[in-house]
Amino acid sequence: MKYLAILTVCLTGALTSYGQSKDKVFTHADTLRGKITAERAWWNVTKYDIAVKPDYKGKTISGSNVITYKTIAGNGTTPLQLDLRAPLMIDSVILNGSEKLPFSQEGNVWHVKVPQQKKSTNHKLAVFYHGAVHEAIRAPWDGGWTFTTDSLGRPWMTVTCQGEMGASVWYPCKDDQSDEPDNGASLTMIVPDTLVAVANGRLEYKMNNPDGTATYKWAVINPISNYCIIPYIGKYVNFNDTYAGEKGKLDIGYWVLDYNLAKAKTYLPNEVNHMLKAFEYWMGPYPFYEDSYKLIDAPHTGMEHQSAVAYGNYYKPGYRGRDGSGTGWGMKWDFIIVHESGHEWFGNNITTNDLADMWVHEGFTNYSETLYTDYRFGKEAGDAYNAGTRKGIRNDKPIIPVYDVNAQGSGDMYPKAGNMIHAIRHGLNDDERFRRIIRGLNKTFYHQTVTTKQVENYVSKQAGFDYSKVYDQYLRTTQLPKLEYYFDQDHKKVSFRYTNCVEGFNLPLTLKNAAVKVRVVPTSNWTTINLKNGEADVFNTDKIVSQYYLNVAEVKP
Ligand SMILES: [Zn+2]
């Protein structure tokens, strides 16, 4: 998603001001926004068909969303909750093409009085709305529309809306990550015919209208998160490519501003090919072959919009020419292409039900950077990159905050969760098995929304070790565990334990060099083991720290 790992390094201030503060008092409005309320629980979205006409000069939009849904249960007298953020206003709601429904407003929530509907029936709710746009102050870290100009002064518009604001900042929907439209979504945009409109998936049609506007309709057929459905409107041109991948021919589209065309052609395909090769190897087939893969020039740094990844990295390696890991490895590839595309697997393919579990998106995607580095430049490069990202860890608050109020945890969900995954991999010391686990996650939870527990349990089960205390430690506390060890006089025995950790913390460690390998499972009690020749050498503080996110110290007996 949007809080890039590197930002925990260079934009700490922005994260603090835009993230929820430690002492936030949650309100009824937060519950309406973040919980599956009774008014959300009885229906399941199967499709969104959104149409918008933005007015660039007036900074307003008018539009509609035809929401196709299936009733999970009969609704009785329970209304239907829609989310749409002020100052946008709902004008009318039409059920199944003819019946105009009454509704009332409660802040950013709209209660629609639907007639009684039976269980397992399908309906269409057409919602018409208009109003002034909510502008993103600092996209992509703040939600809303960006109405800006390109470097030649021509109109350029898009939206960012993950997290606190959500998609209801620009269209009416059930604004909860747990309910993705099962059969996909379409986005129709009416724009001046001098501009080009791009969105997710494939272009269904473009039509010129007599009034000097043009209509573009784009659609995906796969489930998609609300915040991933995004318009891009500007002076776009495009070129196409294909990639021979694990599921066959993957269509690739590059949509760039006209003046970027030449450099895009020489730069983007090479970077994208490397990315797809590394990611399909480690994480399995790209999850949206049917909808294609696209990179689209954006006026902000970047976002993982499904099959329409926003790109604003200046056609430079690193993060706009900087390496957040400080190791040099981050300058060997384009951070936005790698990170935001990594989300196609973790975030878009596997989506969490609650924003609180967002580490599944950001931790694994942060880790995809390590996997990419490893694939292209070797294991030691991956280790170095991963350890380098630690300088962004703040241990300010837990990665997983409270549930049901649309709360978001610490920015540590990027590098710290990425380091936790790396520690699990090193302890496992079996990369083939580890790769099966990462690919297995993407296969088992293919196009699903999940809880952190499902992911945690899957990894434990497939790895053959119960990591529940390891997850608790890194995801639910701010403590950094310490490994203490000492040798007996002639280095024939070593004793070790963890301190500063949760009860039962037991991260397994595989310590090795070219000659010997020792696997230990320390706990908070001292354990002593006998050492064979050469084995004492692997108890090396610097080496252990380079592979495991721990404090490590050789202490006196
Ligand atoms: Zn991200």
Coordinates of C-alpha atoms and ligand atoms in Angstrom, one line a residue:
M1 CA 0.0 0.0 0.0
K2 CA 1.0 3.5 0.4
Y3 CA 3.2 4.0 3.5
L4 CA 6.4 3.0 1.8
A5 CA 9.0 1.3 3.9
I6 CA 11.4 4.1 3.2
L7 CA 9.1 6.7 4.5
T8 CA 9.5 5.4 8.0
V9 CA 13.0 6.5 7.4
C10 CA 12.6 9.8 5.7
L11 CA 9.0 11.0 6.4
T12 CA 8.5 10.1 10.0
G13 CA 6.7 13.4 10.6
A14 CA 4.2 12.7 7.9
L15 CA 3.5 9.2 9.3
T16 CA 2.8 10.6 12.7
S17 CA 0.5 13.3 11.6
Y18 CA -1.5 11.1 9.2
G19 CA -1.5 7.9 11.3
Q20 CA -3.8 7.6 14.2
S21 CA -2.1 8.9 17.3
K22 CA -1.5 6.7 20.4
D23 CA -4.2 8.3 22.4
K24 CA -6.9 8.5 19.8
V25 CA -10.4 8.3 21.4
F26 CA -12.6 6.3 19.1
T27 CA -16.1 7.5 18.4
H28 CA -19.4 6.1 17.2
A29 CA -18.4 7.3 13.7
D30 CA -15.2 5.2 13.9
T31 CA -17.3 2.1 14.7
L32 CA -19.7 2.8 11.8
R33 CA -16.7 3.1 9.6
G34 CA -14.7 0.2 10.8
K35 CA -17.1 -2.5 12.0
I36 CA -19.4 -4.9 10.2
T37 CA -22.5 -3.3 11.6
A38 CA -26.0 -4.9 11.4
E39 CA -26.7 -2.7 8.4
R40 CA -23.6 -4.1 6.6
A41 CA -23.8 -7.7 7.6
W42 CA -26.9 -8.8 5.7
W43 CA -25.7 -8.1 2.2
N44 CA -22.7 -9.0 0.2
V45 CA -21.4 -6.8 -2.7
T46 CA -21.0 -8.8 -5.9
K47 CA -20.2 -5.9 -8.3
Y48 CA -19.6 -2.1 -8.4
D49 CA -20.4 -0.2 -11.6
I50 CA -19.1 3.3 -11.0
A51 CA -19.5 6.3 -13.3
V52 CA -18.0 9.7 -12.6
K53 CA -17.7 13.1 -14.4
P54 CA -15.1 15.2 -12.7
D55 CA -15.2 19.0 -13.2
Y56 CA -11.6 20.1 -13.2
K57 CA -12.3 23.8 -12.9
G58 CA -15.1 23.6 -10.4
K59 CA -13.4 20.8 -8.3
T60 CA -16.6 18.9 -8.2
I61 CA -17.8 15.5 -9.3
S62 CA -21.1 14.0 -10.2
G63 CA -21.7 10.3 -10.6
S64 CA -23.3 7.0 -9.7
N65 CA -22.5 3.6 -8.4
V66 CA -24.7 0.7 -9.3
I67 CA -24.1 -1.7 -6.5
T68 CA -25.1 -5.3 -7.2
Y69 CA -25.4 -7.4 -4.1
K70 CA -26.7 -10.7 -2.8
T71 CA -28.5 -10.9 0.5
I72 CA -26.7 -13.1 3.0
A73 CA -29.7 -13.1 5.3
G74 CA -33.2 -11.6 5.1
N75 CA -33.0 -8.0 6.2
G76 CA -36.3 -7.6 8.0
T77 CA -36.5 -4.0 8.9
T78 CA -32.7 -3.4 9.0
P79 CA -31.7 -0.6 6.7
L80 CA -28.7 -0.8 4.4
Q81 CA -25.6 1.2 5.4
L82 CA -23.8 3.1 2.6
D83 CA -20.6 5.2 3.2
L84 CA -20.0 8.5 1.4
R85 CA -17.9 11.2 2.9
A86 CA -19.1 14.8 3.1
P87 CA -19.2 17.2 1.3
L88 CA -20.4 14.7 -1.3
M89 CA -24.2 14.2 -1.2
I90 CA -26.4 11.3 -2.2
D91 CA -29.2 12.6 -4.5
S92 CA -31.2 9.5 -5.0
V93 CA -31.2 5.7 -4.5
I94 CA -33.1 3.5 -7.0
L95 CA -33.6 -0.2 -6.3
N96 CA -33.7 -2.7 -9.1
G97 CA -34.2 -0.1 -11.8
S98 CA -37.5 1.4 -10.6
E99 CA -38.1 1.8 -6.9
K100 CA -36.9 5.1 -5.4
L101 CA -35.8 4.5 -1.8
P102 CA -35.8 6.9 1.2
F103 CA -32.6 7.4 3.1
S104 CA -31.1 9.5 5.9
Q105 CA -27.7 10.9 6.6
E106 CA -25.6 10.4 9.8
G107 CA -22.3 12.1 9.1
N108 CA -20.4 10.1 6.5
V109 CA -22.9 7.2 6.7
W110 CA -26.2 7.0 4.9
H111 CA -29.0 4.7 6.0
V112 CA -31.1 3.5 3.1
K113 CA -34.5 2.1 3.8
V114 CA -34.8 -1.0 1.7
P115 CA -37.9 -3.1 1.6
Q116 CA -37.8 -6.6 3.1
Q117 CA -35.6 -8.9 1.0
K118 CA -35.3 -12.6 1.3
K119 CA -32.2 -14.5 1.9
S120 CA -30.0 -15.3 -1.1
T121 CA -31.6 -12.9 -3.5
N122 CA -29.8 -10.5 -5.9
H123 CA -30.5 -6.8 -6.2
K124 CA -29.2 -3.7 -7.8
L125 CA -29.0 -0.4 -6.0
A126 CA -28.2 2.6 -8.2
V127 CA -26.8 5.5 -6.0
F128 CA -26.6 8.9 -7.6
Y129 CA -24.4 11.5 -5.9
H130 CA -22.5 14.8 -6.5
G131 CA -20.6 17.5 -4.7
A132 CA -17.3 19.2 -4.1
V133 CA -14.3 16.8 -4.1
H134 CA -12.3 16.1 -1.0
E135 CA -8.8 17.0 -2.0
A136 CA -5.8 14.9 -0.9
I137 CA -3.5 17.2 1.0
R138 CA -0.5 15.1 0.5
A139 CA -1.2 12.1 -1.7
P140 CA -0.8 9.2 -1.3
W141 CA -0.6 9.5 2.4
D142 CA -3.9 11.4 2.6
G143 CA -7.0 10.3 0.8
G144 CA -8.9 12.2 -1.8
W145 CA -8.7 13.6 -5.3
T146 CA -5.6 15.2 -6.7
F147 CA -6.5 17.9 -9.2
T148 CA -3.1 19.1 -10.5
T149 CA -1.2 19.8 -13.6
D150 CA 1.6 18.0 -15.4
S151 CA 4.9 19.7 -16.0
L152 CA 3.4 21.4 -19.1
G153 CA 0.6 22.8 -17.2
R154 CA -2.2 20.5 -18.5
P155 CA -4.9 19.0 -16.2
W156 CA -4.0 15.8 -14.4
M157 CA -6.4 14.1 -12.0
T158 CA -6.4 11.0 -9.9
V159 CA -7.5 9.6 -6.5
T160 CA -5.7 8.0 -3.5
C161 CA -7.9 6.5 -0.7
Q162 CA -6.4 3.7 1.3
G163 CA -6.8 3.7 5.0
E164 CA -8.4 6.4 7.1
M165 CA -10.4 8.1 4.3
G166 CA -11.3 5.0 2.3
A167 CA -13.0 4.8 -1.1
S168 CA -16.1 6.5 0.3
V169 CA -14.1 9.7 0.0
W170 CA -15.1 9.7 -3.6
Y171 CA -17.9 7.1 -4.3
P172 CA -20.7 5.5 -2.3
C173 CA -19.9 2.0 -1.2
K174 CA -19.7 -0.5 1.7
D175 CA -16.4 0.9 2.8
D176 CA -14.9 -2.1 4.5
Q177 CA -12.0 -4.2 3.3
S178 CA -13.8 -7.5 4.1
D179 CA -16.4 -7.1 1.3
E180 CA -14.8 -7.0 -2.1
P181 CA -17.1 -7.2 -5.1
D182 CA -16.8 -10.9 -6.0
N183 CA -17.4 -10.3 -9.8
G184 CA -15.2 -7.3 -10.1
A185 CA -15.9 -3.7 -10.9
S186 CA -16.1 -1.2 -13.7
L187 CA -15.3 2.5 -13.8
T188 CA -16.7 4.8 -16.4
M189 CA -15.2 8.3 -16.7
I190 CA -16.6 11.2 -18.7
V191 CA -13.7 13.6 -19.4
P192 CA -12.8 16.4 -21.9
D193 CA -12.0 14.7 -25.2
T194 CA -8.5 16.3 -25.1
L195 CA -7.6 14.1 -22.1
V196 CA -7.3 10.3 -21.7
A197 CA -8.9 8.3 -18.8
V198 CA -7.3 5.1 -17.5
A199 CA -8.4 2.8 -14.8
N200 CA -8.2 -0.8 -13.5
G201 CA -8.3 -3.8 -15.8
R202 CA -9.1 -3.6 -19.4
L203 CA -10.6 -0.9 -21.6
E204 CA -14.2 -1.9 -22.6
Y205 CA -14.8 1.0 -24.8
K206 CA -14.0 4.7 -25.6
M207 CA -16.7 6.9 -27.1
N208 CA -16.6 10.5 -28.3
N209 CA -19.6 12.6 -27.3
P210 CA -21.0 15.5 -29.2
D211 CA -20.4 17.9 -26.3
G212 CA -16.6 17.7 -26.5
T213 CA -16.3 15.0 -23.9
A214 CA -15.2 11.4 -24.2
T215 CA -16.4 8.4 -22.2
Y216 CA -14.0 5.6 -21.2
K217 CA -15.1 2.4 -19.5
W218 CA -12.6 0.2 -17.8
A219 CA -13.4 -3.1 -15.9
V220 CA -11.8 -5.8 -13.9
I221 CA -13.5 -9.2 -13.5
N222 CA -11.7 -10.3 -10.3
P223 CA -12.5 -9.2 -6.8
I224 CA -10.9 -5.9 -5.9
S225 CA -10.5 -3.7 -2.8
N226 CA -12.6 -0.5 -2.8
Y227 CA -9.5 1.6 -2.4
C228 CA -7.8 0.1 -5.4
I229 CA -10.5 1.2 -7.9
I230 CA -8.9 4.4 -9.2
P231 CA -9.3 6.9 -12.1
Y232 CA -6.2 8.4 -13.8
I233 CA -7.0 11.3 -16.2
G234 CA -4.5 13.3 -18.1
K235 CA -2.4 13.5 -21.3
Y236 CA -1.7 9.8 -21.4
V237 CA -0.3 7.7 -24.2
N238 CA 0.4 4.0 -24.0
F239 CA 2.5 1.1 -25.2
N240 CA 2.0 -2.6 -24.6
D241 CA 4.1 -5.6 -23.9
T242 CA 3.6 -9.2 -22.8
Y243 CA 5.3 -11.5 -20.3
A244 CA 5.5 -15.2 -20.7
G245 CA 4.7 -16.2 -17.1
E246 CA 3.6 -19.1 -15.0
K247 CA -0.1 -18.9 -16.2
G248 CA 0.7 -18.1 -19.8
K249 CA 0.8 -14.8 -21.6
L250 CA 0.4 -11.8 -19.3
D251 CA -0.7 -8.6 -21.0
I252 CA 1.2 -5.5 -19.8
G253 CA 0.2 -2.0 -20.5
Y254 CA 2.2 1.2 -19.8
W255 CA 0.2 4.4 -19.6
V256 CA 2.5 7.4 -19.3
L257 CA 2.3 11.1 -19.9
D258 CA 3.1 11.9 -23.6
Y259 CA 6.4 13.6 -22.8
N260 CA 7.6 10.5 -20.8
L261 CA 7.1 8.1 -23.6
A262 CA 10.7 7.8 -24.8
K263 CA 12.3 7.3 -21.4
A264 CA 9.4 5.0 -20.3
K265 CA 10.0 2.7 -23.3
T266 CA 13.7 2.3 -22.4
Y267 CA 13.2 2.0 -18.7
L268 CA 10.0 0.4 -17.6
P269 CA 9.8 -2.9 -19.4
N270 CA 13.2 -4.0 -18.1
E271 CA 12.3 -3.2 -14.5
V272 CA 8.9 -4.9 -14.8
N273 CA 10.3 -8.0 -16.4
H274 CA 12.8 -8.5 -13.5
M275 CA 10.1 -7.9 -11.0
L276 CA 7.7 -10.4 -12.5
K277 CA 10.4 -13.0 -12.8
A278 CA 11.5 -12.7 -9.2
F279 CA 7.9 -12.4 -7.8
E280 CA 6.5 -15.3 -9.7
Y281 CA 9.4 -17.5 -8.5
W282 CA 8.9 -16.6 -4.9
M283 CA 5.2 -15.8 -4.6
G284 CA 3.5 -17.8 -7.4
P285 CA 1.7 -16.6 -10.5
Y286 CA 0.7 -13.0 -10.8
P287 CA -2.8 -13.1 -9.4
F288 CA -4.7 -11.1 -12.0
Y289 CA -3.8 -12.4 -15.5
E290 CA -7.4 -11.9 -16.7
D291 CA -7.2 -8.2 -15.9
S292 CA -3.7 -7.6 -17.1
Y293 CA -0.8 -5.7 -15.4
K294 CA -0.5 -2.0 -15.9
L295 CA 1.8 0.8 -14.7
I296 CA 0.4 4.3 -14.9
D297 CA 2.1 7.6 -14.4
A298 CA 0.9 9.3 -11.2
P299 CA 1.4 12.7 -9.7
H300 CA 2.3 11.1 -6.3
T301 CA 5.0 8.5 -5.4
G302 CA 2.9 5.4 -6.1
M303 CA 0.2 3.1 -5.0
E304 CA -0.7 -0.6 -5.5
H305 CA -4.0 -0.1 -7.3
Q306 CA -4.8 -3.5 -8.6
S307 CA -3.9 -4.1 -12.2
A308 CA -3.3 -0.3 -12.5
V309 CA -0.3 0.4 -10.3
A310 CA 0.4 4.1 -9.8
Y311 CA 3.9 5.1 -10.7
G312 CA 5.6 8.3 -9.6
N313 CA 9.2 7.3 -9.1
Y314 CA 10.8 9.7 -11.7
Y315 CA 12.1 6.8 -13.7
K316 CA 14.9 6.4 -11.3
P317 CA 16.3 3.5 -9.2
G318 CA 15.8 3.5 -5.5
Y319 CA 13.0 5.6 -4.0
R320 CA 13.2 8.6 -6.3
G321 CA 16.9 8.2 -6.4
R322 CA 17.5 7.3 -2.7
D323 CA 18.1 4.0 -1.0
G324 CA 16.0 3.6 2.2
S325 CA 18.1 0.6 3.3
G326 CA 21.3 2.6 3.2
T327 CA 23.1 -0.6 1.9
G328 CA 23.4 0.3 -1.8
W329 CA 21.2 -2.7 -2.8
G330 CA 18.1 -0.5 -2.8
M331 CA 19.7 1.5 -5.6
K332 CA 19.8 -1.5 -7.9
W333 CA 16.1 -1.4 -8.7
D334 CA 13.1 0.8 -8.8
F335 CA 11.5 0.9 -5.4
I336 CA 8.0 1.8 -6.5
I337 CA 7.7 -0.8 -9.2
V338 CA 8.9 -3.5 -6.8
H339 CA 7.0 -2.5 -3.7
E340 CA 3.7 -1.5 -5.2
S341 CA 3.7 -4.5 -7.6
G342 CA 4.5 -6.7 -4.6
H343 CA 1.1 -5.8 -3.2
E344 CA -0.6 -7.5 -6.1
W345 CA 0.2 -10.7 -4.1
F346 CA 0.0 -9.3 -0.6
G347 CA -2.7 -6.7 -0.3
N348 CA -4.6 -7.3 -3.5
N349 CA -4.6 -11.1 -3.8
I350 CA -4.7 -11.6 -0.1
T351 CA -6.5 -8.7 1.6
T352 CA -7.2 -8.4 5.3
N353 CA -10.7 -8.0 6.6
D354 CA -9.8 -5.3 9.1
L355 CA -7.4 -2.4 8.6
A356 CA -5.8 -3.4 11.9
D357 CA -4.3 -6.5 10.2
M358 CA -2.6 -4.4 7.6
W359 CA 0.8 -5.8 8.4
V360 CA -0.2 -8.8 6.2
H361 CA -0.2 -6.3 3.3
E362 CA 2.8 -4.2 4.3
G363 CA 5.0 -6.7 6.1
F364 CA 5.0 -9.3 3.3
T365 CA 5.3 -6.6 0.7
N366 CA 8.2 -5.1 2.5
Y367 CA 9.6 -8.6 2.5
S368 CA 9.0 -8.9 -1.2
E369 CA 11.8 -6.3 -1.6
T370 CA 14.2 -8.7 0.2
L371 CA 13.0 -11.6 -1.9
Y372 CA 13.6 -9.5 -5.1
T373 CA 17.1 -8.5 -4.0
D374 CA 17.8 -12.1 -3.1
Y375 CA 16.6 -13.4 -6.4
R376 CA 18.6 -11.0 -8.5
F377 CA 21.7 -10.4 -6.4
G378 CA 22.0 -13.4 -4.0
K379 CA 21.2 -14.3 -0.5
E380 CA 23.8 -12.1 1.2
A381 CA 22.4 -9.1 -0.7
G382 CA 19.0 -10.0 0.5
D383 CA 20.2 -10.3 4.1
A384 CA 22.0 -7.0 3.9
Y385 CA 19.0 -5.2 2.4
N386 CA 16.6 -6.6 5.0
A387 CA 18.9 -5.6 8.0
G388 CA 19.3 -2.2 6.4
T389 CA 15.6 -1.5 6.5
R390 CA 15.7 -1.9 10.3
K391 CA 16.8 1.7 10.8
G392 CA 13.2 2.6 10.0
I393 CA 11.8 0.6 13.0
R394 CA 10.6 2.9 15.8
N395 CA 8.9 0.5 18.2
D396 CA 6.6 3.3 19.1
K397 CA 3.4 1.3 19.3
P398 CA 2.3 -2.2 18.4
I399 CA 1.9 -3.1 14.7
I400 CA -1.6 -4.5 15.4
P401 CA -4.0 -1.9 17.0
V402 CA -7.6 -2.4 18.1
Y403 CA -10.1 -3.9 15.7
D404 CA -13.5 -2.7 14.4
V405 CA -12.8 1.0 14.4
N406 CA -10.7 1.3 11.1
A407 CA -7.6 1.9 13.2
Q408 CA -4.1 1.5 11.7
G409 CA -1.1 0.3 13.6
S410 CA 2.5 1.5 13.7
G411 CA 4.5 2.2 10.5
D412 CA 6.7 -0.6 11.9
M413 CA 4.3 -2.9 9.9
Y414 CA 6.7 -2.4 7.1
P415 CA 10.3 -3.1 8.2
K416 CA 9.7 -4.8 11.5
A417 CA 7.2 -7.3 10.1
G418 CA 9.5 -7.8 7.1
N419 CA 12.3 -8.6 9.6
M420 CA 10.1 -10.9 11.5
I421 CA 9.4 -12.9 8.4
H422 CA 13.1 -13.0 7.6
A423 CA 13.9 -14.3 11.1
I424 CA 11.3 -17.0 10.6
R425 CA 13.0 -17.9 7.3
H426 CA 16.5 -18.1 8.8
G427 CA 15.3 -20.2 11.7
L428 CA 13.6 -22.5 9.2
N429 CA 16.8 -22.8 7.2
D430 CA 15.0 -24.4 4.3
D431 CA 14.4 -22.0 1.4
E432 CA 12.5 -24.5 -0.7
R433 CA 10.0 -25.0 2.2
F434 CA 9.9 -21.2 2.8
R435 CA 9.1 -20.6 -0.9
R436 CA 6.3 -23.2 -0.7
I437 CA 4.9 -21.3 2.2
I438 CA 4.9 -17.9 0.5
R439 CA 3.4 -19.4 -2.7
G440 CA 1.0 -21.5 -0.6
L441 CA -0.3 -18.4 1.1
N442 CA -1.1 -16.9 -2.3
K443 CA -2.7 -20.1 -3.5
T444 CA -4.7 -21.0 -0.3
F445 CA -6.0 -17.5 0.2
Y446 CA -6.3 -16.7 -3.5
H447 CA -8.6 -13.7 -4.0
Q448 CA -9.8 -13.8 -0.4
T449 CA -10.0 -11.5 2.5
V450 CA -8.5 -12.9 5.7
T451 CA -7.6 -12.3 9.3
T452 CA -4.0 -12.2 10.7
K453 CA -4.7 -15.4 12.5
Q454 CA -5.4 -17.3 9.3
V455 CA -2.0 -16.2 7.9
E456 CA -0.2 -16.8 11.2
N457 CA -1.6 -20.3 11.6
Y458 CA -0.9 -21.2 8.0
V459 CA 2.7 -20.3 8.3
S460 CA 3.1 -22.2 11.6
K461 CA 1.4 -25.3 10.2
Q462 CA 3.4 -25.4 7.0
A463 CA 6.6 -24.7 8.8
G464 CA 5.9 -27.3 11.4
F465 CA 6.5 -25.0 14.3
D466 CA 4.1 -23.0 16.5
Y467 CA 5.2 -19.4 15.9
S468 CA 2.3 -17.8 17.9
K469 CA 4.6 -16.3 20.6
V470 CA 6.9 -15.0 17.9
Y471 CA 4.0 -13.2 16.2
D472 CA 2.8 -11.9 19.6
Q473 CA 6.3 -10.5 20.3
Y474 CA 6.8 -8.7 17.0
L475 CA 3.2 -7.8 16.1
R476 CA 1.6 -7.1 19.4
T477 CA 4.4 -5.6 21.6
T478 CA 7.1 -2.9 21.1
Q479 CA 9.8 -4.9 23.0
L480 CA 12.9 -6.0 21.1
P481 CA 13.9 -9.4 22.5
K482 CA 17.5 -9.9 23.6
L483 CA 19.4 -13.1 23.2
E484 CA 22.1 -13.6 25.9
Y485 CA 24.7 -16.4 25.7
Y486 CA 27.9 -17.5 27.4
F487 CA 30.4 -20.3 27.0
D488 CA 32.0 -22.4 29.6
Q489 CA 35.8 -22.1 30.1
D490 CA 36.9 -24.3 27.3
H491 CA 34.1 -23.5 24.9
K492 CA 32.7 -27.0 25.1
K493 CA 29.2 -25.8 26.2
V494 CA 27.1 -22.8 25.5
S495 CA 24.2 -21.4 27.5
F496 CA 21.5 -19.1 26.1
R497 CA 18.2 -17.4 26.9
Y498 CA 15.9 -14.7 25.7
T499 CA 15.1 -11.7 27.9
N500 CA 12.8 -8.6 27.3
C501 CA 10.2 -10.7 25.7
V502 CA 6.6 -12.1 26.1
E503 CA 6.1 -15.2 28.1
G504 CA 7.0 -18.2 26.0
F505 CA 8.9 -16.3 23.3
N506 CA 10.8 -19.0 21.4
L507 CA 12.1 -17.9 18.0
P508 CA 14.1 -20.8 16.7
L509 CA 17.6 -19.9 15.4
T510 CA 19.7 -21.8 12.9
L511 CA 23.3 -20.6 13.3
K512 CA 25.8 -21.7 10.8
N513 CA 28.9 -21.2 8.8
A514 CA 30.4 -23.1 5.9
A515 CA 31.5 -25.9 8.2
V516 CA 28.9 -26.4 10.9
K517 CA 25.2 -25.8 11.6
V518 CA 23.5 -25.5 15.0
R519 CA 19.8 -25.2 15.5
V520 CA 18.5 -23.9 18.9
V521 CA 15.2 -22.9 20.3
P522 CA 16.0 -20.5 23.1
T523 CA 13.3 -19.6 25.7
S524 CA 13.4 -17.2 28.7
N525 CA 15.0 -20.0 30.8
W526 CA 18.7 -20.7 30.4
T527 CA 19.4 -23.7 28.2
T528 CA 22.9 -25.3 28.0
I529 CA 24.0 -27.5 25.2
N530 CA 27.2 -29.3 24.4
L531 CA 29.3 -28.1 21.5
K532 CA 31.2 -30.2 19.0
N533 CA 34.4 -29.0 17.3
G534 CA 33.9 -25.7 15.6
E535 CA 30.4 -25.2 16.7
A536 CA 31.2 -22.4 19.1
D537 CA 32.2 -20.2 16.1
V538 CA 28.5 -19.8 15.0
F539 CA 27.6 -18.1 18.3
N540 CA 28.8 -14.8 16.8
T541 CA 27.0 -11.7 17.9
D542 CA 27.4 -9.7 14.7
K543 CA 26.4 -12.7 12.5
I544 CA 23.3 -13.4 14.5
V545 CA 22.2 -9.8 14.5
S546 CA 22.7 -9.6 10.7
Q547 CA 20.1 -12.4 10.2
Y548 CA 17.7 -12.0 13.2
Y549 CA 16.0 -8.9 14.4
L550 CA 17.2 -9.3 18.1
N551 CA 19.5 -7.6 20.5
V552 CA 22.3 -10.1 21.1
A553 CA 25.0 -10.1 23.7
E554 CA 27.7 -12.5 25.0
V555 CA 27.4 -12.2 28.8
K556 CA 29.3 -13.3 31.8
P557 CA 28.2 -16.6 33.3
Ligands
ZN1 ZN 3.0 -0.8 0.6

